[in-house]
Amino acid sequence: DLYSLGIMFYEMLTGRLPFDGESSVAVAIKHLQEVPPAPSTYVPSLPPALDRIVFRSIQKNPDARYQTAREFVDELDAFMIDPNGVYGVIPKSAAQWETASTSALSAQTGESNYGRIKEIERTFNKRRSSRHRDTAIAITVVVAAVLLLALLTVWLVRHFAPDDSEETDLTEIVLPNFQGKDIKDIANQLDMLESAGMIIDIKYEMSETVLPDIVLRQDPESDGSLKIEPQDVTLTLFVSLGQDSAVVPDVTGKSFQIADIELRTEGFLVKFTPEVSAAVGKDIVIRTEPGQGELAPKGSTVELFYSTGPEFVVIPDLQGLPYNQALSLLEENSLLLGGETSYTGETIPDNDKYVIKQSPEAGGKYPPNTLVLITVGTAKNLYDFLNPTTIPEEAVMLEVRGLTFLRAMEELDPLGVAEYRMSKWNNATPLDPKNPDDRSKIYIIEQNPKPGVKFRPANGVTLTYGSAADLEAYRNPTTTTTAPPTTTTTTSEETDPPTTTPADD
């Protein structure tokens, strides 16, 4: 009955009856003689086009209404696509009949309504007696129609509802009975209920008698006629797992590689979903769906959410840190070592390295896995970098003859000597001034400039060296002839940090 469907549609949109009275007969008279207010009278946000659709569906003249349910649904579908279109147009012939009928009815003002009321009462009694014959068909049709109209109404309310400050009427829908149905077969219906504002919660249970994926029961229960307001209502469906199922293990806090192995061992398939997280380390599992401890069919998919680290990381301050500690700090902050440069150009053992400079600088925000370049050196290199000294243009040369090369460097480095040109006093001497271990065994025999002479440190100095025996032979010469000296060059930047080794005077 499309007229009844139109009346129901009116009630769902407005939350009010189009006609009300003290008795069913009085209401029936209003159905025959009166036109209800437009739905937008009660809900101002409803568009005029919807008013016209409703009015056509409840016309007094059957020829003026929609002739088939398909025509009614097509018009509603068109309205949902284009709410500003023209709808509810009454055919000309039906409109003329309606005008004539209304005029004739209004002309009978003097006629008593007693006979008409009796006729209406007889009609109602006949309808009551025949109603039971069509109950099964009527319930099926009404449930389908109500569900369609409920979803349409929700769509309309969401698109044309007034501001939150205004009061709006909640829409009721009929909750289907899903018990005994396959969860896959009702997926579309569940989607429609979710779009109407209902929360769907699916829980799985073991069952010795019911096949997997069949709904065992639901909460709230429904015989197919329960009316509820779907907004923020949770429908819980308990679905059979059958006998072949397993408990989802707890893999939170583990690497996604380990979690993958554990889940597959339990018989599950795994879907990986990355998420940005500042609180959880990179590649660590945040959660799973279904969650830990829940039952799920073997062979079903468990979605594994793992961290990709924060969206941006703050570059830490590496300057002054030992090399290995700096590498650990980069890893903790999801950063990568992009390369390293020696401050002096010499190879330095990892245990003796310190970070002198870095790029990017500390404090900047960069994406994870950004490459950080560092400059490394010894502890002395770090000290010199942090405490630069001004090299004087001229200085007075000190006495370094008789000192070890290591002690001589300690005396001359503060003057800003840029280069040490080293000459062997005896070619047979195996000691090498470039070898840090030999510097405490090498003795200065001669020097240029001489002590007390002004010189430019930037030009360097020339030192003649030899072993302790060579120094003794130089101080106490014999008739033995020595080979001419051999010169090597050592810059001040190639030296190791000073030690407390005393000089052998």
Short mmCIF file of N, CA and C in Angstrom, two decimals, residues 5 43 59-60 66 69 71 74 93 151 160 211 242 256 270 288 299 308 313 329 348 357 397 413 434 447 461:
data_model
loop_
_atom_site.label_atom_id
_atom_site.label_comp_id
_atom_site.label_asym_id
_atom_site.label_seq_id
_atom_site.Cartn_x
_atom_site.Cartn_y
_atom_site.Cartn_z
N LEU A 5 2.73 3.61 2.98
CA LEU A 5 4.17 3.81 2.99
C LEU A 5 4.52 5.30 3.03
N VAL A 43 10.58 20.12 10.38
CA VAL A 43 12.04 19.99 10.23
C VAL A 43 12.46 20.95 9.13
N GLN A 59 -1.48 11.43 -1.76
CA GLN A 59 -2.60 12.08 -2.43
C GLN A 59 -3.90 11.29 -2.19
N LYS A 60 -5.03 12.02 -2.12
CA LYS A 60 -6.34 11.37 -1.94
C LYS A 60 -6.71 10.54 -3.16
N TYR A 66 2.18 7.66 -6.67
CA TYR A 66 3.08 6.81 -7.43
C TYR A 66 2.34 5.51 -7.72
N ALA A 69 5.79 0.65 -6.60
CA ALA A 69 6.87 0.85 -5.64
C ALA A 69 8.17 1.20 -6.36
N GLU A 71 8.48 2.99 -9.06
CA GLU A 71 8.45 4.41 -9.40
C GLU A 71 8.80 5.27 -8.17
N ASP A 74 12.57 4.83 -7.45
CA ASP A 74 13.38 5.53 -8.45
C ASP A 74 13.43 7.03 -8.16
N SER A 93 -4.11 14.92 -15.49
CA SER A 93 -5.46 14.37 -15.36
C SER A 93 -5.80 14.10 -13.91
N LEU A 151 17.13 3.84 6.13
CA LEU A 151 18.45 4.24 5.63
C LEU A 151 18.36 5.55 4.87
N PHE A 160 20.85 17.06 5.78
CA PHE A 160 20.03 18.26 5.91
C PHE A 160 19.66 18.56 7.36
N LEU A 211 28.28 -24.72 12.19
CA LEU A 211 29.36 -24.51 11.23
C LEU A 211 30.01 -23.14 11.42
N GLY A 242 33.30 -22.86 14.75
CA GLY A 242 33.42 -24.29 14.51
C GLY A 242 34.44 -24.87 15.48
N PHE A 256 57.97 -6.85 14.13
CA PHE A 256 56.92 -7.42 13.28
C PHE A 256 57.40 -8.71 12.61
N VAL A 270 48.63 -13.17 7.83
CA VAL A 270 49.02 -11.90 8.43
C VAL A 270 48.94 -10.78 7.41
N THR A 288 47.11 -5.80 17.38
CA THR A 288 46.59 -6.67 16.32
C THR A 288 45.07 -6.61 16.32
N GLY A 299 43.36 -19.91 9.54
CA GLY A 299 43.27 -19.54 8.13
C GLY A 299 42.71 -18.15 7.91
N THR A 308 56.25 2.75 12.38
CA THR A 308 57.30 3.24 11.47
C THR A 308 58.12 4.33 12.16
N VAL A 313 61.76 13.41 13.68
CA VAL A 313 62.62 13.20 14.85
C VAL A 313 63.51 14.42 15.03
N LEU A 329 73.05 6.43 19.87
CA LEU A 329 72.06 7.50 19.98
C LEU A 329 71.36 7.74 18.64
N ILE A 348 91.85 6.76 12.86
CA ILE A 348 91.78 6.74 14.33
C ILE A 348 91.00 5.50 14.76
N LYS A 357 82.18 17.41 15.00
CA LYS A 357 81.13 18.18 14.31
C LYS A 357 80.10 17.21 13.75
N MET A 397 111.81 31.43 20.06
CA MET A 397 112.07 29.99 20.06
C MET A 397 112.57 29.53 21.42
N ASP A 413 103.96 23.39 20.86
CA ASP A 413 102.58 23.47 20.34
C ASP A 413 101.85 24.73 20.80
N LYS A 434 106.83 9.83 13.22
CA LYS A 434 105.40 9.74 12.87
C LYS A 434 104.70 8.65 13.67
N GLN A 447 118.32 22.07 16.87
CA GLN A 447 117.07 22.75 16.52
C GLN A 447 117.36 23.99 15.70
N VAL A 461 109.36 24.52 12.37
CA VAL A 461 110.72 24.43 12.91
C VAL A 461 111.38 23.17 12.38
#
